[in-house]
CSV table of C-alpha atoms in Angstrom, one decimal:
chain,number,residue,atom,x,y,z
G,52,UNK,CA,157.9,152.2,101.8
G,53,UNK,CA,155.4,153.6,102.4
G,54,UNK,CA,153.2,151.3,104.1
G,55,UNK,CA,156.1,150.5,106.7
G,56,UNK,CA,156.4,153.8,107.6
G,57,UNK,CA,152.9,154.0,108.0
G,58,UNK,CA,153.3,151.2,110.9
G,59,UNK,CA,156.4,152.4,112.2
G,60,UNK,CA,154.4,155.8,112.9
G,61,UNK,CA,151.0,154.0,113.7
G,62,UNK,CA,153.5,152.1,116.8
G,63,UNK,CA,154.5,154.5,118.4
G,64,UNK,CA,151.4,156.5,118.8
G,65,UNK,CA,150.4,157.0,122.6
G,66,UNK,CA,146.8,154.6,121.9
G,67,UNK,CA,149.5,152.0,120.9
G,68,UNK,CA,151.8,152.1,123.5
G,69,UNK,CA,148.5,152.3,126.4
G,70,UNK,CA,146.5,149.2,124.9
G,71,UNK,CA,144.1,151.4,123.5
G,72,UNK,CA,144.8,151.4,119.7
G,73,UNK,CA,141.6,150.5,117.8
G,74,UNK,CA,143.4,147.6,115.8
G,75,UNK,CA,140.4,148.2,113.1
G,76,UNK,CA,141.4,151.6,112.3
G,77,UNK,CA,145.0,150.6,111.5
G,78,UNK,CA,143.3,147.6,109.1
G,79,UNK,CA,141.6,150.5,107.1
G,80,UNK,CA,145.0,151.9,106.6
G,81,UNK,CA,146.3,149.7,105.4
G,82,UNK,CA,143.8,147.9,102.9
G,83,UNK,CA,143.4,151.4,101.5
G,84,UNK,CA,148.0,151.6,100.8
G,85,UNK,CA,147.3,148.6,99.1
G,86,UNK,CA,144.5,149.6,96.6
G,87,UNK,CA,141.6,148.2,98.6
G,88,UNK,CA,138.5,149.0,99.2
G,89,UNK,CA,138.1,147.6,102.9
G,90,UNK,CA,140.5,145.2,104.6
G,91,UNK,CA,137.4,142.3,103.6
G,92,UNK,CA,138.8,143.1,99.7
G,93,UNK,CA,142.3,143.1,101.1
G,94,UNK,CA,141.5,139.8,103.0
G,95,UNK,CA,139.9,138.1,100.3
G,96,UNK,CA,142.3,138.4,97.8
G,97,UNK,CA,145.4,138.1,99.8
G,98,UNK,CA,144.2,134.9,100.8
G,99,UNK,CA,141.3,133.2,100.1
G,100,UNK,CA,140.4,131.5,96.4
G,101,UNK,CA,136.8,133.1,96.8
G,102,UNK,CA,139.1,136.3,95.4
G,103,UNK,CA,136.1,139.3,97.0
G,104,UNK,CA,134.3,139.2,100.0
G,105,UNK,CA,131.0,139.5,97.6
G,106,UNK,CA,131.2,136.6,96.4
G,107,UNK,CA,132.1,134.7,100.3
G,108,UNK,CA,129.1,135.9,101.7
G,109,UNK,CA,126.8,135.1,98.1
G,110,UNK,CA,127.9,131.5,98.4
G,111,UNK,CA,126.5,131.9,102.6
G,112,UNK,CA,123.5,132.9,101.2
G,113,UNK,CA,122.8,131.1,98.6
G,114,UNK,CA,124.3,128.5,101.0
G,115,UNK,CA,121.7,129.2,103.7
G,116,UNK,CA,118.6,129.6,101.4
G,117,UNK,CA,119.6,125.4,100.0
G,118,UNK,CA,119.8,123.7,103.3
G,119,UNK,CA,116.9,126.1,104.6
G,120,UNK,CA,113.8,123.4,104.0
G,121,UNK,CA,115.0,121.2,106.1
G,122,UNK,CA,116.4,123.1,108.3
G,123,UNK,CA,112.9,123.8,109.4
G,124,UNK,CA,111.2,121.2,109.2
G,125,UNK,CA,114.4,120.4,112.1
G,126,UNK,CA,113.3,123.6,113.8
G,127,UNK,CA,109.5,122.4,113.9
G,128,UNK,CA,110.1,120.0,115.5
G,129,UNK,CA,112.4,121.3,117.9
G,130,UNK,CA,109.6,123.6,118.4
G,131,UNK,CA,106.8,121.3,118.8
G,132,UNK,CA,108.6,119.8,122.3
G,133,UNK,CA,109.1,122.7,123.7
G,134,UNK,CA,105.9,123.6,122.9
G,135,UNK,CA,105.2,120.5,125.1
G,136,UNK,CA,108.0,121.7,128.3
G,137,UNK,CA,106.3,124.7,128.2
G,138,UNK,CA,102.7,124.0,127.7
G,139,UNK,CA,102.5,127.1,125.5
G,140,UNK,CA,101.0,125.3,122.2
G,141,UNK,CA,102.8,128.7,119.8
G,142,UNK,CA,105.9,129.2,121.8
G,143,UNK,CA,108.3,130.7,119.9
G,144,UNK,CA,111.9,128.8,119.0
G,145,UNK,CA,115.0,131.6,119.4
G,146,UNK,CA,118.7,130.7,118.9
G,147,UNK,CA,119.0,130.2,122.1
G,148,UNK,CA,117.0,127.5,122.6
G,149,UNK,CA,118.7,125.5,119.5
G,150,UNK,CA,120.8,123.7,121.6
G,151,UNK,CA,118.7,123.4,125.1
G,152,UNK,CA,116.0,121.3,123.1
G,153,UNK,CA,118.9,119.3,120.0
G,154,UNK,CA,120.2,117.5,123.0
G,155,UNK,CA,116.3,116.8,124.7
G,156,UNK,CA,115.5,115.6,121.1
G,157,UNK,CA,118.3,113.4,120.9
G,158,UNK,CA,118.2,112.2,124.8
G,159,UNK,CA,114.3,111.4,124.3
G,160,UNK,CA,114.9,109.7,120.9
G,161,UNK,CA,117.4,106.8,122.4
G,162,UNK,CA,120.6,108.8,120.8
G,163,UNK,CA,123.9,106.8,121.7
G,164,UNK,CA,125.8,108.3,124.1
G,165,UNK,CA,129.2,109.3,123.0
G,166,UNK,CA,131.1,107.8,126.0
G,167,UNK,CA,129.7,104.4,124.9
G,168,UNK,CA,132.4,104.3,122.1
G,169,UNK,CA,134.6,104.3,125.3
G,170,UNK,CA,136.8,101.1,126.2
G,171,UNK,CA,137.9,100.8,121.8
G,172,UNK,CA,138.8,104.3,121.9
G,173,UNK,CA,142.2,103.9,123.8
G,174,UNK,CA,144.5,106.1,123.2
G,175,UNK,CA,147.1,103.1,122.1
G,176,UNK,CA,144.4,101.6,119.4
G,177,UNK,CA,143.8,104.8,118.5
G,178,UNK,CA,147.5,105.5,117.6
G,179,UNK,CA,148.1,102.1,116.3
G,180,UNK,CA,145.2,102.3,114.1
G,181,UNK,CA,145.9,105.9,112.6
G,182,UNK,CA,149.2,104.9,112.1
G,183,UNK,CA,148.4,102.5,109.8
G,184,UNK,CA,145.5,104.3,108.6
G,185,UNK,CA,147.9,106.9,107.6
G,186,UNK,CA,150.4,104.0,106.1
G,187,UNK,CA,148.5,102.7,104.3
G,188,UNK,CA,146.4,105.4,102.8
G,189,UNK,CA,149.9,107.8,102.7
G,190,UNK,CA,152.2,105.5,102.8
G,191,UNK,CA,153.8,107.6,106.2
G,192,UNK,CA,154.1,105.6,109.2
G,193,UNK,CA,153.5,107.1,113.0
G,194,UNK,CA,156.6,106.5,115.4
G,195,UNK,CA,157.1,106.8,119.4
G,196,UNK,CA,159.6,108.7,120.7
G,197,UNK,CA,161.0,109.4,124.0
G,198,UNK,CA,160.6,112.4,125.4
G,199,UNK,CA,164.1,114.7,125.6
G,200,UNK,CA,163.8,116.1,128.9
G,201,UNK,CA,167.5,117.2,129.8
G,202,UNK,CA,168.2,118.7,126.4
G,203,UNK,CA,164.9,121.9,125.0
G,204,UNK,CA,163.6,121.8,121.8
G,205,UNK,CA,166.2,119.1,119.8
G,206,UNK,CA,165.0,116.9,116.7
G,207,UNK,CA,167.3,115.3,115.5
G,208,UNK,CA,165.9,114.7,111.9
G,209,UNK,CA,166.2,118.0,111.0
G,210,UNK,CA,169.8,119.4,109.7
G,211,UNK,CA,172.5,120.1,111.9
G,212,UNK,CA,172.1,123.7,111.3
G,213,UNK,CA,168.8,124.1,111.7
G,214,UNK,CA,169.2,121.7,114.9
G,215,UNK,CA,172.0,123.7,116.4
G,216,UNK,CA,170.0,126.6,116.7
G,217,UNK,CA,166.8,125.2,117.4
G,218,UNK,CA,168.8,123.8,120.7
G,219,UNK,CA,170.6,126.7,121.6
G,220,UNK,CA,166.9,129.3,121.5
G,221,UNK,CA,165.2,126.7,123.5
G,222,UNK,CA,167.8,127.3,126.2
G,223,UNK,CA,168.9,130.4,125.7
G,224,UNK,CA,164.7,130.5,126.8
G,225,UNK,CA,165.0,127.6,129.5
G,226,UNK,CA,162.3,125.4,128.1
G,227,UNK,CA,162.0,121.9,128.0
G,228,UNK,CA,161.2,119.5,125.0
G,229,UNK,CA,158.4,118.0,127.4
G,230,UNK,CA,156.7,120.9,128.8
G,231,UNK,CA,153.8,118.8,131.2
G,232,UNK,CA,153.7,116.0,132.2
G,233,UNK,CA,152.2,113.1,130.0
G,234,UNK,CA,153.5,115.3,126.2
G,235,UNK,CA,154.6,112.3,123.6
G,236,UNK,CA,156.7,112.9,120.7
G,237,UNK,CA,155.8,111.3,117.4
G,238,UNK,CA,158.3,111.4,114.5
G,239,UNK,CA,156.2,110.8,111.7
G,240,UNK,CA,158.1,109.4,108.9
G,241,UNK,CA,157.9,107.7,105.1
G,242,UNK,CA,156.8,104.2,105.3
G,243,UNK,CA,158.9,103.2,102.1
G,244,UNK,CA,162.7,104.5,102.7
G,245,UNK,CA,162.1,106.0,106.7
G,246,UNK,CA,162.6,109.6,105.8
G,247,UNK,CA,161.6,111.6,108.6
G,248,UNK,CA,158.8,114.0,107.7
G,249,UNK,CA,159.2,116.0,111.0
G,250,UNK,CA,157.6,116.0,114.4
G,251,UNK,CA,155.2,116.2,116.0
G,252,UNK,CA,154.1,116.2,120.1
G,253,UNK,CA,150.9,115.0,121.7
G,254,UNK,CA,149.3,116.9,124.7
G,255,UNK,CA,146.7,115.0,126.5
G,256,UNK,CA,145.8,114.9,129.9
G,257,UNK,CA,144.5,118.2,132.3
G,258,UNK,CA,145.5,120.3,134.1
G,259,UNK,CA,145.1,123.2,135.2
G,260,UNK,CA,145.0,126.3,133.4
G,261,UNK,CA,145.4,124.2,129.4
G,262,UNK,CA,142.9,124.5,127.2
G,263,UNK,CA,139.8,122.8,126.6
G,264,UNK,CA,139.5,122.1,123.7
G,265,UNK,CA,141.1,121.4,120.4
G,266,UNK,CA,144.0,122.9,118.3
G,267,UNK,CA,146.9,122.2,116.8
G,268,UNK,CA,150.2,124.6,117.3
G,269,UNK,CA,153.1,124.5,114.7
G,270,UNK,CA,156.4,124.8,116.6
G,271,UNK,CA,157.7,125.3,114.1
G,272,UNK,CA,157.3,125.5,109.9
G,273,UNK,CA,159.0,123.7,107.3
G,274,UNK,CA,161.2,125.6,104.6
G,275,UNK,CA,163.7,124.9,102.4
G,276,UNK,CA,166.9,125.9,103.7
G,277,UNK,CA,169.3,128.0,102.2
G,278,UNK,CA,171.5,124.8,101.8
G,279,UNK,CA,169.4,123.6,100.4
G,280,UNK,CA,168.5,121.0,103.2
G,281,UNK,CA,164.6,121.4,104.0
G,282,UNK,CA,164.0,122.3,107.0
G,283,UNK,CA,161.7,120.1,108.9
G,284,UNK,CA,157.7,121.1,110.8
G,285,UNK,CA,157.8,120.8,114.9
G,286,UNK,CA,153.9,120.5,115.9
G,287,UNK,CA,152.7,120.4,118.9
G,288,UNK,CA,148.6,118.4,118.6
G,289,UNK,CA,146.9,119.4,122.4
G,290,UNK,CA,143.3,118.1,123.1
G,291,UNK,CA,141.9,116.0,125.7
G,292,UNK,CA,141.3,112.1,125.6
G,293,UNK,CA,139.5,111.0,128.7
G,294,UNK,CA,138.2,111.5,132.0
G,295,UNK,CA,141.7,111.1,133.5
G,296,UNK,CA,145.6,109.4,133.7
G,297,UNK,CA,144.4,106.2,134.1
G,298,UNK,CA,141.9,106.4,131.6
G,299,UNK,CA,143.6,107.8,128.3
G,300,UNK,CA,140.5,106.3,126.1
G,301,UNK,CA,138.6,108.8,124.1
G,302,UNK,CA,134.7,109.0,123.7
G,303,UNK,CA,133.3,109.6,120.2
G,304,UNK,CA,132.8,113.1,119.9
G,305,UNK,CA,136.9,113.8,120.9
G,306,UNK,CA,137.6,111.1,118.4
G,307,UNK,CA,136.1,112.9,115.5
G,308,UNK,CA,138.5,115.8,116.9
G,309,UNK,CA,141.5,114.9,117.4
G,310,UNK,CA,141.0,113.1,113.6
G,311,UNK,CA,140.3,116.4,112.8
G,312,UNK,CA,142.9,117.4,113.5
G,313,UNK,CA,145.4,115.2,112.6
G,314,UNK,CA,143.8,115.3,109.2
G,315,UNK,CA,145.8,119.4,109.8
G,316,UNK,CA,148.9,117.4,110.9
G,317,UNK,CA,149.1,115.5,107.9
G,318,UNK,CA,148.1,118.6,105.4
G,319,UNK,CA,151.3,120.8,107.4
G,320,UNK,CA,154.1,117.1,107.7
G,321,UNK,CA,153.4,116.5,103.6
G,322,UNK,CA,153.1,119.4,102.8
G,323,UNK,CA,157.4,120.8,101.1
G,324,UNK,CA,157.6,124.5,100.7
G,325,UNK,CA,160.0,126.8,99.4
G,326,UNK,CA,158.6,129.3,101.3
G,327,UNK,CA,157.6,128.5,105.5
G,328,UNK,CA,154.5,131.6,104.5
G,329,UNK,CA,153.5,129.0,102.2
G,330,UNK,CA,153.7,125.8,104.0
G,331,UNK,CA,151.0,123.8,105.4
G,332,UNK,CA,147.5,125.4,106.2
G,333,UNK,CA,148.7,128.5,105.8
G,334,UNK,CA,147.1,128.6,102.2
G,335,UNK,CA,144.3,130.3,101.1
G,336,UNK,CA,141.9,130.4,103.7
G,337,UNK,CA,138.4,128.7,102.7
G,338,UNK,CA,140.4,125.4,101.1
G,339,UNK,CA,142.2,125.7,104.9
G,340,UNK,CA,139.8,123.0,106.5
G,341,UNK,CA,139.3,120.2,103.6
G,342,UNK,CA,142.3,118.3,104.6
G,343,UNK,CA,141.5,118.0,107.8
G,344,UNK,CA,137.1,117.6,106.7
G,345,UNK,CA,138.4,114.6,104.4
G,346,UNK,CA,140.1,113.4,108.0
G,347,UNK,CA,136.4,113.1,109.5
G,348,UNK,CA,135.5,111.1,106.6
G,349,UNK,CA,137.3,108.3,107.7
G,350,UNK,CA,135.3,108.2,111.1
G,351,UNK,CA,132.1,107.1,109.2
G,352,UNK,CA,134.1,104.3,107.2
G,353,UNK,CA,133.7,101.2,109.3
G,354,UNK,CA,136.7,100.0,107.7
G,355,UNK,CA,138.7,102.5,108.6
G,356,UNK,CA,136.9,102.6,112.1
G,357,UNK,CA,137.8,99.3,112.4
G,358,UNK,CA,141.3,99.1,112.2
G,359,UNK,CA,141.3,102.6,114.9
G,360,UNK,CA,138.6,101.4,117.1
G,361,UNK,CA,139.2,98.3,118.6
G,362,UNK,CA,138.9,97.0,122.5
G,363,UNK,CA,142.0,97.7,124.7
G,364,UNK,CA,141.2,94.3,126.1
G,365,UNK,CA,139.6,91.7,123.1
G,366,UNK,CA,140.3,93.8,119.9
G,367,UNK,CA,137.7,93.7,118.7
G,368,UNK,CA,136.3,95.9,116.3
G,369,UNK,CA,133.7,99.1,117.2
G,370,UNK,CA,130.8,96.5,115.8
G,371,UNK,CA,129.2,97.7,112.6
G,372,UNK,CA,125.5,98.9,114.7
G,373,UNK,CA,126.9,100.6,117.6
G,374,UNK,CA,128.9,102.8,114.5
G,375,UNK,CA,126.3,103.7,113.4
G,376,UNK,CA,124.1,104.7,115.9
G,377,UNK,CA,127.2,106.6,116.9
G,378,UNK,CA,126.6,107.9,113.1
G,379,UNK,CA,123.2,108.6,113.3
G,380,UNK,CA,122.9,110.6,116.4
G,381,UNK,CA,125.6,112.8,115.9
G,382,UNK,CA,125.0,113.5,113.0
G,383,UNK,CA,120.9,114.2,113.7
G,384,UNK,CA,119.7,117.8,112.9
G,385,UNK,CA,122.3,118.3,110.2
G,386,UNK,CA,120.3,121.4,108.5
G,387,UNK,CA,120.1,123.4,111.9
G,388,UNK,CA,123.8,122.5,112.2
G,389,UNK,CA,124.6,124.1,109.2
G,390,UNK,CA,122.7,126.7,109.4
G,391,UNK,CA,124.1,128.1,112.2
G,392,UNK,CA,127.5,127.5,110.9
G,393,UNK,CA,126.4,129.7,108.3
G,394,UNK,CA,125.3,132.4,110.2
G,395,UNK,CA,128.3,132.3,112.7
G,396,UNK,CA,129.9,133.5,109.1
G,397,UNK,CA,127.8,135.9,108.7
G,398,UNK,CA,125.5,134.4,106.6
G,399,UNK,CA,121.1,134.4,106.6
G,400,UNK,CA,119.7,133.9,109.8
G,401,UNK,CA,118.8,130.5,110.6
G,402,UNK,CA,115.8,131.1,112.2
G,403,UNK,CA,113.0,133.3,111.4
């Protein structure tokens, strides 16, 4: 009750009502009230396997030091390229140089452009291949379903009480099941028996104001309902696909990102928890990316890629040589890439 009273008191402050409330003060107070020395300790204890921020930082430093020798070699290669370009032999390589000179290095090294695989990465081929892969690996299939533009938010797979509630709630907002042209609906079902696991919407077409990146939004979480039935989750995957509506094909980079987000979707769909706050990706934050990165590894294996990536006209799989070239291009400067991620998470600096 003390924490609740404190939250109510804070919500009535002029600072909050005028949008000048400092969230860091509230976070510090919350941690103190819950017996933690800082908000970092509170979050680490509550939502990670690391348990303490000190353990997380120690891991980042250990990772940074382990990869530093190779990162130094890669940085020296980029420094030499900069020295040639600037005609300054003693030119130093700065953090803001990395993206520019890694791009130059890849281009001069004859790197395969991500767009070169697009004839093999047509949307329909990728979706069909992913469904086949899901069926073979996890016994799950993706089934295309019509988008109901006139019955917002309905999901015939959920229990009647849940479906009625969802439909009436969406109708009261005046929304529609399809929120933009080109939105697609996939039913996620078990291969054996056809039991439904949930609904996945795909928002692939570009439009003004759309998010530029890729993200998976839970529209409705899974949970056990009071009557014993299970509330089917509803997800929306927002991602770019191709330069125009009449050319729905992924670049190699877009495919990796799409498969990554599909890993999150599968994690959520396969989850069956009693409480929605423990469902799917609402797990320990330092393990939440494991399923998505596992799925990314499928695109590094030509056996899986030959199922996902097939030519739109000939249906021939992505050639092994092109696949190897794409992997080599994407995997250039791995140590520096890792160092930048570590630095972004509070680890040791990647240069200097």
